[in-house]
mmCIF file with all atom_site columns, C-alpha atoms in Angstrom:
data_model
loop_
_atom_site.group_PDB
_atom_site.id
_atom_site.type_symbol
_atom_site.label_atom_id
_atom_site.label_alt_id
_atom_site.label_comp_id
_atom_site.label_asym_id
_atom_site.label_entity_id
_atom_site.label_seq_id
_atom_site.pdbx_PDB_ins_code
_atom_site.Cartn_x
_atom_site.Cartn_y
_atom_site.Cartn_z
_atom_site.occupancy
_atom_site.B_iso_or_equiv
_atom_site.pdbx_formal_charge
_atom_site.auth_seq_id
_atom_site.auth_comp_id
_atom_site.auth_asym_id
_atom_site.auth_atom_id
_atom_site.pdbx_PDB_model_num
ATOM 1   C CA . MET A 1 1   ? 47.709  -4.606  -45.997 1.00 65.00 ? 1   MET A CA 1
ATOM 2   C CA . SER A 1 2   ? 50.376  -6.163  -43.804 1.00 71.00 ? 2   SER A CA 1
ATOM 3   C CA . SER A 1 3   ? 50.961  -2.879  -41.931 1.00 74.00 ? 3   SER A CA 1
ATOM 4   C CA . ARG A 1 4   ? 47.240  -2.700  -41.058 1.00 76.00 ? 4   ARG A CA 1
ATOM 5   C CA . LEU A 1 5   ? 47.252  -6.287  -39.851 1.00 70.00 ? 5   LEU A CA 1
ATOM 6   C CA . PHE A 1 6   ? 50.380  -5.606  -37.787 1.00 69.00 ? 6   PHE A CA 1
ATOM 7   C CA . LEU A 1 7   ? 48.708  -2.517  -36.284 1.00 67.00 ? 7   LEU A CA 1
ATOM 8   C CA . ILE A 1 8   ? 45.591  -4.488  -35.333 1.00 73.00 ? 8   ILE A CA 1
ATOM 9   C CA . PHE A 1 9   ? 47.637  -7.209  -33.639 1.00 67.00 ? 9   PHE A CA 1
ATOM 10  C CA . ALA A 1 10  ? 49.789  -4.619  -31.867 1.00 66.00 ? 10  ALA A CA 1
ATOM 11  C CA . ILE A 1 11  ? 46.692  -2.948  -30.423 1.00 70.00 ? 11  ILE A CA 1
ATOM 12  C CA . LEU A 1 12  ? 45.133  -6.263  -29.375 1.00 61.00 ? 12  LEU A CA 1
ATOM 13  C CA . PHE A 1 13  ? 48.217  -7.594  -27.643 1.00 68.00 ? 13  PHE A CA 1
ATOM 14  C CA . SER A 1 14  ? 49.085  -4.312  -25.950 1.00 68.00 ? 14  SER A CA 1
ATOM 15  C CA . CYS A 1 15  ? 45.839  -4.555  -23.931 1.00 63.00 ? 15  CYS A CA 1
ATOM 16  C CA . PRO A 1 16  ? 46.116  -7.933  -22.181 1.00 58.00 ? 16  PRO A CA 1
ATOM 17  C CA . GLU A 1 17  ? 43.527  -7.084  -19.551 1.00 60.00 ? 17  GLU A CA 1
ATOM 18  C CA . VAL A 1 18  ? 39.957  -6.370  -20.597 1.00 55.00 ? 18  VAL A CA 1
ATOM 19  C CA . PHE A 1 19  ? 37.454  -5.171  -18.034 1.00 59.00 ? 19  PHE A CA 1
ATOM 20  C CA . GLY A 1 20  ? 33.931  -6.550  -18.062 1.00 59.00 ? 20  GLY A CA 1
ATOM 21  C CA . GLN A 1 21  ? 30.871  -5.130  -16.418 1.00 71.00 ? 21  GLN A CA 1
ATOM 22  C CA . ASP A 1 22  ? 29.840  -6.561  -13.069 1.00 81.00 ? 22  ASP A CA 1
ATOM 23  C CA . LEU A 1 23  ? 26.204  -6.845  -12.091 1.00 85.00 ? 23  LEU A CA 1
ATOM 24  C CA . LEU A 1 24  ? 24.005  -8.287  -9.394  1.00 86.00 ? 24  LEU A CA 1
ATOM 25  C CA . LEU A 1 25  ? 21.764  -11.013 -10.767 1.00 84.00 ? 25  LEU A CA 1
ATOM 26  C CA . PHE A 1 26  ? 18.598  -12.099 -8.991  1.00 85.00 ? 26  PHE A CA 1
ATOM 27  C CA . GLN A 1 27  ? 17.430  -15.319 -10.551 1.00 85.00 ? 27  GLN A CA 1
ATOM 28  C CA . LYS A 1 28  ? 13.941  -16.552 -9.705  1.00 81.00 ? 28  LYS A CA 1
ATOM 29  C CA . ASN A 1 29  ? 14.180  -19.564 -11.985 1.00 79.00 ? 29  ASN A CA 1
ATOM 30  C CA . ASN A 1 30  ? 15.755  -20.387 -15.333 1.00 75.00 ? 30  ASN A CA 1
ATOM 31  C CA . HIS A 1 31  ? 13.505  -17.967 -17.214 1.00 80.00 ? 31  HIS A CA 1
ATOM 32  C CA . ARG A 1 32  ? 13.076  -14.992 -14.882 1.00 83.00 ? 32  ARG A CA 1
ATOM 33  C CA . GLN A 1 33  ? 16.002  -12.768 -13.964 1.00 85.00 ? 33  GLN A CA 1
ATOM 34  C CA . ALA A 1 34  ? 16.436  -9.260  -12.607 1.00 84.00 ? 34  ALA A CA 1
ATOM 35  C CA . LYS A 1 35  ? 19.723  -7.427  -13.215 1.00 87.00 ? 35  LYS A CA 1
ATOM 36  C CA . TYR A 1 36  ? 20.995  -4.640  -10.981 1.00 88.00 ? 36  TYR A CA 1
ATOM 37  C CA . TYR A 1 37  ? 23.900  -2.490  -12.161 1.00 89.00 ? 37  TYR A CA 1
ATOM 38  C CA . LYS A 1 38  ? 26.115  0.111   -10.511 1.00 90.00 ? 38  LYS A CA 1
ATOM 39  C CA . GLY A 1 39  ? 23.983  3.108   -9.572  1.00 88.00 ? 39  GLY A CA 1
ATOM 40  C CA . ASP A 1 40  ? 20.770  1.123   -9.070  1.00 88.00 ? 40  ASP A CA 1
ATOM 41  C CA . VAL A 1 41  ? 18.964  1.503   -5.749  1.00 90.00 ? 41  VAL A CA 1
ATOM 42  C CA . LEU A 1 42  ? 18.314  -1.771  -3.964  1.00 89.00 ? 42  LEU A CA 1
ATOM 43  C CA . LYS A 1 43  ? 15.911  -2.279  -1.074  1.00 91.00 ? 43  LYS A CA 1
ATOM 44  C CA . PHE A 1 44  ? 16.633  -5.449  0.877   1.00 91.00 ? 44  PHE A CA 1
ATOM 45  C CA . TYR A 1 45  ? 16.431  -7.203  4.225   1.00 91.00 ? 45  TYR A CA 1
ATOM 46  C CA . LEU A 1 46  ? 19.444  -8.770  5.939   1.00 91.00 ? 46  LEU A CA 1
ATOM 47  C CA . LYS A 1 47  ? 19.247  -12.130 7.684   1.00 91.00 ? 47  LYS A CA 1
ATOM 48  C CA . GLY A 1 48  ? 18.071  -11.676 11.241  1.00 88.00 ? 48  GLY A CA 1
ATOM 49  C CA . GLU A 1 49  ? 16.806  -8.106  10.747  1.00 88.00 ? 49  GLU A CA 1
ATOM 50  C CA . LYS A 1 50  ? 13.189  -7.025  10.410  1.00 87.00 ? 50  LYS A CA 1
ATOM 51  C CA . SER A 1 51  ? 13.777  -3.563  8.979   1.00 89.00 ? 51  SER A CA 1
ATOM 52  C CA . ALA A 1 52  ? 14.595  -2.922  5.359   1.00 89.00 ? 52  ALA A CA 1
ATOM 53  C CA . ARG A 1 53  ? 17.691  -1.182  4.069   1.00 90.00 ? 53  ARG A CA 1
ATOM 54  C CA . LYS A 1 54  ? 17.673  0.945   0.950   1.00 91.00 ? 54  LYS A CA 1
ATOM 55  C CA . SER A 1 55  ? 21.042  1.742   -0.611  1.00 90.00 ? 55  SER A CA 1
ATOM 56  C CA . GLU A 1 56  ? 22.568  2.594   -3.949  1.00 91.00 ? 56  GLU A CA 1
ATOM 57  C CA . ILE A 1 57  ? 24.998  0.079   -5.435  1.00 90.00 ? 57  ILE A CA 1
ATOM 58  C CA . ILE A 1 58  ? 28.355  1.843   -5.739  1.00 91.00 ? 58  ILE A CA 1
ATOM 59  C CA . ASP A 1 59  ? 30.534  -0.986  -7.051  1.00 89.00 ? 59  ASP A CA 1
ATOM 60  C CA . PHE A 1 60  ? 31.185  -4.720  -7.078  1.00 88.00 ? 60  PHE A CA 1
ATOM 61  C CA . GLN A 1 61  ? 34.387  -6.243  -5.695  1.00 86.00 ? 61  GLN A CA 1
ATOM 62  C CA . ASP A 1 62  ? 34.977  -9.951  -6.284  1.00 82.00 ? 62  ASP A CA 1
ATOM 63  C CA . SER A 1 63  ? 31.705  -11.387 -5.010  1.00 84.00 ? 63  SER A CA 1
ATOM 64  C CA . LEU A 1 64  ? 30.787  -8.453  -2.752  1.00 88.00 ? 64  LEU A CA 1
ATOM 65  C CA . ILE A 1 65  ? 28.244  -5.680  -3.287  1.00 90.00 ? 65  ILE A CA 1
ATOM 66  C CA . VAL A 1 66  ? 29.687  -2.303  -2.312  1.00 90.00 ? 66  VAL A CA 1
ATOM 67  C CA . PHE A 1 67  ? 27.260  0.254   -0.917  1.00 89.00 ? 67  PHE A CA 1
ATOM 68  C CA . LYS A 1 68  ? 28.119  3.708   0.395   1.00 88.00 ? 68  LYS A CA 1
ATOM 69  C CA . ASN A 1 69  ? 29.206  2.755   3.931   1.00 87.00 ? 69  ASN A CA 1
ATOM 70  C CA . TYR A 1 70  ? 29.473  -1.021  3.845   1.00 87.00 ? 70  TYR A CA 1
ATOM 71  C CA . LYS A 1 71  ? 30.071  -4.139  1.762   1.00 90.00 ? 71  LYS A CA 1
ATOM 72  C CA . LEU A 1 72  ? 27.847  -7.180  1.684   1.00 89.00 ? 72  LEU A CA 1
ATOM 73  C CA . HIS A 1 73  ? 28.045  -10.690 0.345   1.00 89.00 ? 73  HIS A CA 1
ATOM 74  C CA . PRO A 1 74  ? 24.811  -11.611 -1.476  1.00 90.00 ? 74  PRO A CA 1
ATOM 75  C CA . ALA A 1 75  ? 24.336  -14.578 0.879   1.00 89.00 ? 75  ALA A CA 1
ATOM 76  C CA . GLU A 1 76  ? 23.745  -12.124 3.766   1.00 90.00 ? 76  GLU A CA 1
ATOM 77  C CA . ILE A 1 77  ? 20.590  -10.790 2.076   1.00 90.00 ? 77  ILE A CA 1
ATOM 78  C CA . SER A 1 78  ? 17.470  -12.745 3.029   1.00 91.00 ? 78  SER A CA 1
ATOM 79  C CA . HIS A 1 79  ? 14.743  -10.835 1.128   1.00 90.00 ? 79  HIS A CA 1
ATOM 80  C CA . LEU A 1 80  ? 14.511  -8.378  -1.730  1.00 89.00 ? 80  LEU A CA 1
ATOM 81  C CA . HIS A 1 81  ? 11.807  -5.747  -1.778  1.00 86.00 ? 81  HIS A CA 1
ATOM 82  C CA . LEU A 1 82  ? 9.627   -5.695  -4.876  1.00 81.00 ? 82  LEU A CA 1
ATOM 83  C CA . ASP A 1 83  ? 10.587  -3.269  -7.625  1.00 81.00 ? 83  ASP A CA 1
ATOM 84  C CA . ASN A 1 84  ? 9.506   -2.782  -11.224 1.00 78.00 ? 84  ASN A CA 1
ATOM 85  C CA . GLN A 1 85  ? 11.690  -5.643  -12.463 1.00 78.00 ? 85  GLN A CA 1
ATOM 86  C CA . THR A 1 86  ? 10.401  -8.245  -10.016 1.00 78.00 ? 86  THR A CA 1
ATOM 87  C CA . ARG A 1 87  ? 6.763   -7.096  -9.740  1.00 75.00 ? 87  ARG A CA 1
ATOM 88  C CA . SER A 1 88  ? 6.074   -8.129  -13.340 1.00 72.00 ? 88  SER A CA 1
ATOM 89  C CA . TRP A 1 89  ? 6.910   -11.768 -12.531 1.00 74.00 ? 89  TRP A CA 1
ATOM 90  C CA . PHE A 1 90  ? 3.691   -12.141 -10.550 1.00 74.00 ? 90  PHE A CA 1
ATOM 91  C CA . ILE A 1 91  ? 0.786   -11.442 -12.871 1.00 69.00 ? 91  ILE A CA 1
ATOM 92  C CA . VAL A 1 92  ? -2.030  -11.117 -10.338 1.00 72.00 ? 92  VAL A CA 1
ATOM 93  C CA . ARG A 1 93  ? -0.538  -11.455 -6.845  1.00 74.00 ? 93  ARG A CA 1
ATOM 94  C CA . TYR A 1 94  ? 0.509   -7.834  -6.311  1.00 75.00 ? 94  TYR A CA 1
ATOM 95  C CA . LYS A 1 95  ? -2.407  -6.261  -8.139  1.00 80.00 ? 95  LYS A CA 1
ATOM 96  C CA . TYR A 1 96  ? -5.262  -7.168  -5.780  1.00 82.00 ? 96  TYR A CA 1
ATOM 97  C CA . ASP A 1 97  ? -4.566  -4.248  -3.474  1.00 83.00 ? 97  ASP A CA 1
ATOM 98  C CA . ARG A 1 98  ? -4.955  -1.793  -6.353  1.00 85.00 ? 98  ARG A CA 1
ATOM 99  C CA . ALA A 1 99  ? -7.611  -3.464  -8.478  1.00 89.00 ? 99  ALA A CA 1
ATOM 100 C CA . LEU A 1 100 ? -10.219 -4.350  -5.851  1.00 91.00 ? 100 LEU A CA 1
ATOM 101 C CA . PRO A 1 101 ? -10.777 -0.829  -4.412  1.00 93.00 ? 101 PRO A CA 1
ATOM 102 C CA . ILE A 1 102 ? -11.004 0.559   -7.953  1.00 93.00 ? 102 ILE A CA 1
ATOM 103 C CA . ALA A 1 103 ? -13.537 -2.156  -8.834  1.00 92.00 ? 103 ALA A CA 1
ATOM 104 C CA . GLY A 1 104 ? -15.551 -1.343  -5.691  1.00 93.00 ? 104 GLY A CA 1
ATOM 105 C CA . GLY A 1 105 ? -15.650 2.353   -6.537  1.00 92.00 ? 105 GLY A CA 1
ATOM 106 C CA . ALA A 1 106 ? -16.508 1.685   -10.167 1.00 93.00 ? 106 ALA A CA 1
ATOM 107 C CA . TYR A 1 107 ? -19.312 -0.695  -9.159  1.00 92.00 ? 107 TYR A CA 1
ATOM 108 C CA . LEU A 1 108 ? -20.755 1.873   -6.757  1.00 91.00 ? 108 LEU A CA 1
ATOM 109 C CA . LEU A 1 109 ? -20.611 4.589   -9.409  1.00 91.00 ? 109 LEU A CA 1
ATOM 110 C CA . ALA A 1 110 ? -22.046 2.443   -12.219 1.00 91.00 ? 110 ALA A CA 1
ATOM 111 C CA . ASP A 1 111 ? -24.867 0.951   -10.171 1.00 89.00 ? 111 ASP A CA 1
ATOM 112 C CA . GLY A 1 112 ? -25.589 4.323   -8.567  1.00 87.00 ? 112 GLY A CA 1
ATOM 113 C CA . ILE A 1 113 ? -26.012 5.949   -11.969 1.00 88.00 ? 113 ILE A CA 1
ATOM 114 C CA . ASN A 1 114 ? -28.171 3.119   -13.356 1.00 87.00 ? 114 ASN A CA 1
ATOM 115 C CA . ASN A 1 115 ? -30.383 2.165   -10.422 1.00 84.00 ? 115 ASN A CA 1
ATOM 116 C CA . GLY A 1 116 ? -29.581 4.551   -7.599  1.00 83.00 ? 116 GLY A CA 1
ATOM 117 C CA . VAL A 1 117 ? -27.559 3.564   -4.568  1.00 82.00 ? 117 VAL A CA 1
ATOM 118 C CA . SER A 1 118 ? -29.138 0.693   -2.668  1.00 86.00 ? 118 SER A CA 1
ATOM 119 C CA . GLU A 1 119 ? -28.065 -1.235  0.409   1.00 89.00 ? 119 GLU A CA 1
ATOM 120 C CA . GLU A 1 120 ? -26.974 -4.194  -1.735  1.00 89.00 ? 120 GLU A CA 1
ATOM 121 C CA . THR A 1 121 ? -24.777 -1.915  -3.873  1.00 89.00 ? 121 THR A CA 1
ATOM 122 C CA . GLY A 1 122 ? -23.111 -0.511  -0.760  1.00 90.00 ? 122 GLY A CA 1
ATOM 123 C CA . ILE A 1 123 ? -22.435 -3.999  0.622   1.00 92.00 ? 123 ILE A CA 1
ATOM 124 C CA . ILE A 1 124 ? -20.884 -5.267  -2.615  1.00 92.00 ? 124 ILE A CA 1
ATOM 125 C CA . SER A 1 125 ? -18.840 -2.121  -3.167  1.00 93.00 ? 125 SER A CA 1
ATOM 126 C CA . GLY A 1 126 ? -17.685 -2.029  0.448   1.00 93.00 ? 126 GLY A CA 1
ATOM 127 C CA . SER A 1 127 ? -16.723 -5.699  0.288   1.00 94.00 ? 127 SER A CA 1
ATOM 128 C CA . LEU A 1 128 ? -14.541 -5.096  -2.749  1.00 93.00 ? 128 LEU A CA 1
ATOM 129 C CA . VAL A 1 129 ? -12.830 -2.112  -1.129  1.00 93.00 ? 129 VAL A CA 1
ATOM 130 C CA . GLY A 1 130 ? -12.373 -4.061  2.119   1.00 93.00 ? 130 GLY A CA 1
ATOM 131 C CA . ALA A 1 131 ? -10.908 -7.040  0.275   1.00 92.00 ? 131 ALA A CA 1
ATOM 132 C CA . GLY A 1 132 ? -8.426  -4.702  -1.417  1.00 90.00 ? 132 GLY A CA 1
ATOM 133 C CA . LEU A 1 133 ? -7.355  -3.232  1.934   1.00 91.00 ? 133 LEU A CA 1
ATOM 134 C CA . PHE A 1 134 ? -7.122  -6.746  3.389   1.00 91.00 ? 134 PHE A CA 1
ATOM 135 C CA . ALA A 1 135 ? -4.892  -7.792  0.470   1.00 87.00 ? 135 ALA A CA 1
ATOM 136 C CA . TYR A 1 136 ? -2.706  -4.728  1.019   1.00 87.00 ? 136 TYR A CA 1
ATOM 137 C CA . ILE A 1 137 ? -2.156  -5.759  4.636   1.00 89.00 ? 137 ILE A CA 1
ATOM 138 C CA . LEU A 1 138 ? -1.649  -9.487  4.047   1.00 87.00 ? 138 LEU A CA 1
ATOM 139 C CA . ILE A 1 139 ? 0.404   -9.711  0.853   1.00 83.00 ? 139 ILE A CA 1
ATOM 140 C CA . LYS A 1 140 ? 4.057   -9.013  1.616   1.00 83.00 ? 140 LYS A CA 1
ATOM 141 C CA . LYS A 1 141 ? 6.006   -6.771  -0.747  1.00 82.00 ? 141 LYS A CA 1
ATOM 142 C CA . ARG A 1 142 ? 9.189   -8.796  -0.511  1.00 84.00 ? 142 ARG A CA 1
ATOM 143 C CA . ILE A 1 143 ? 10.604  -11.917 -2.073  1.00 85.00 ? 143 ILE A CA 1
ATOM 144 C CA . LYS A 1 144 ? 12.468  -14.457 0.054   1.00 88.00 ? 144 LYS A CA 1
ATOM 145 C CA . ILE A 1 145 ? 15.754  -15.671 -1.379  1.00 88.00 ? 145 ILE A CA 1
ATOM 146 C CA . LYS A 1 146 ? 15.871  -19.439 -0.941  1.00 86.00 ? 146 LYS A CA 1
ATOM 147 C CA . GLY A 1 147 ? 15.930  -22.608 -2.983  1.00 83.00 ? 147 GLY A CA 1
ATOM 148 C CA . ARG A 1 148 ? 15.941  -21.798 -6.689  1.00 83.00 ? 148 ARG A CA 1
ATOM 149 C CA . ARG A 1 149 ? 15.909  -18.076 -6.059  1.00 84.00 ? 149 ARG A CA 1
ATOM 150 C CA . LYS A 1 150 ? 19.526  -16.985 -6.131  1.00 84.00 ? 150 LYS A CA 1
ATOM 151 C CA . LEU A 1 151 ? 21.289  -13.670 -5.711  1.00 85.00 ? 151 LEU A CA 1
ATOM 152 C CA . MET A 1 152 ? 24.821  -13.489 -7.131  1.00 85.00 ? 152 MET A CA 1
ATOM 153 C CA . VAL A 1 153 ? 27.422  -11.076 -8.438  1.00 86.00 ? 153 VAL A CA 1
ATOM 154 C CA . ILE A 1 154 ? 28.537  -11.980 -11.960 1.00 84.00 ? 154 ILE A CA 1
ATOM 155 C CA . ASP A 1 155 ? 30.927  -10.534 -14.494 1.00 79.00 ? 155 ASP A CA 1
ATOM 156 C CA . ILE A 1 156 ? 29.783  -10.268 -18.113 1.00 76.00 ? 156 ILE A CA 1
#
C-alpha cells in the first residue's frame, strides 16, 4: 500500500508543469459563447479593413492567435463572420433570406395547383421572393465585436 502511494506521489511531483488547452472564446453575453480551437477556420475582419480574411488557427501564444503567416491580438479583430456556432444565436434574423423565397415558391405552387395561377398569386409570390432577396442584400453576415461582445484567448 505504501509503495503504491509513494509511486503516485513520485509521478505527480515529477511533472511540475501541466499543459492546458488554449482556445479562442467569443462571448456574446453571459449565456452565449462560441469556442474556436486549434485547427478551426476563422473568417474575420480587421479594424480599418473592408475585406474579410479567412485563416486556420495554428496555435495560441500568450494572448495572441497564431495563423499561418501572421499573429494577431484579438483586439485587432473588429468583426467575426457568421458560422454554424454563431448563426444559431439569432433565431430569425439570418433565416429571412432563405425562408421567404421558399415561401414564395411554395405559395405559387400551392395556389397554382388549387386555383390556377392568377395575377394576385404572382404578385404575392413575387413579393415574398423579392423580400427574401432584399433581406439577403441588407442583412450583414458578420457580428461586430464591441461592448459585451468579447473575443479573448483563454487557457482551460
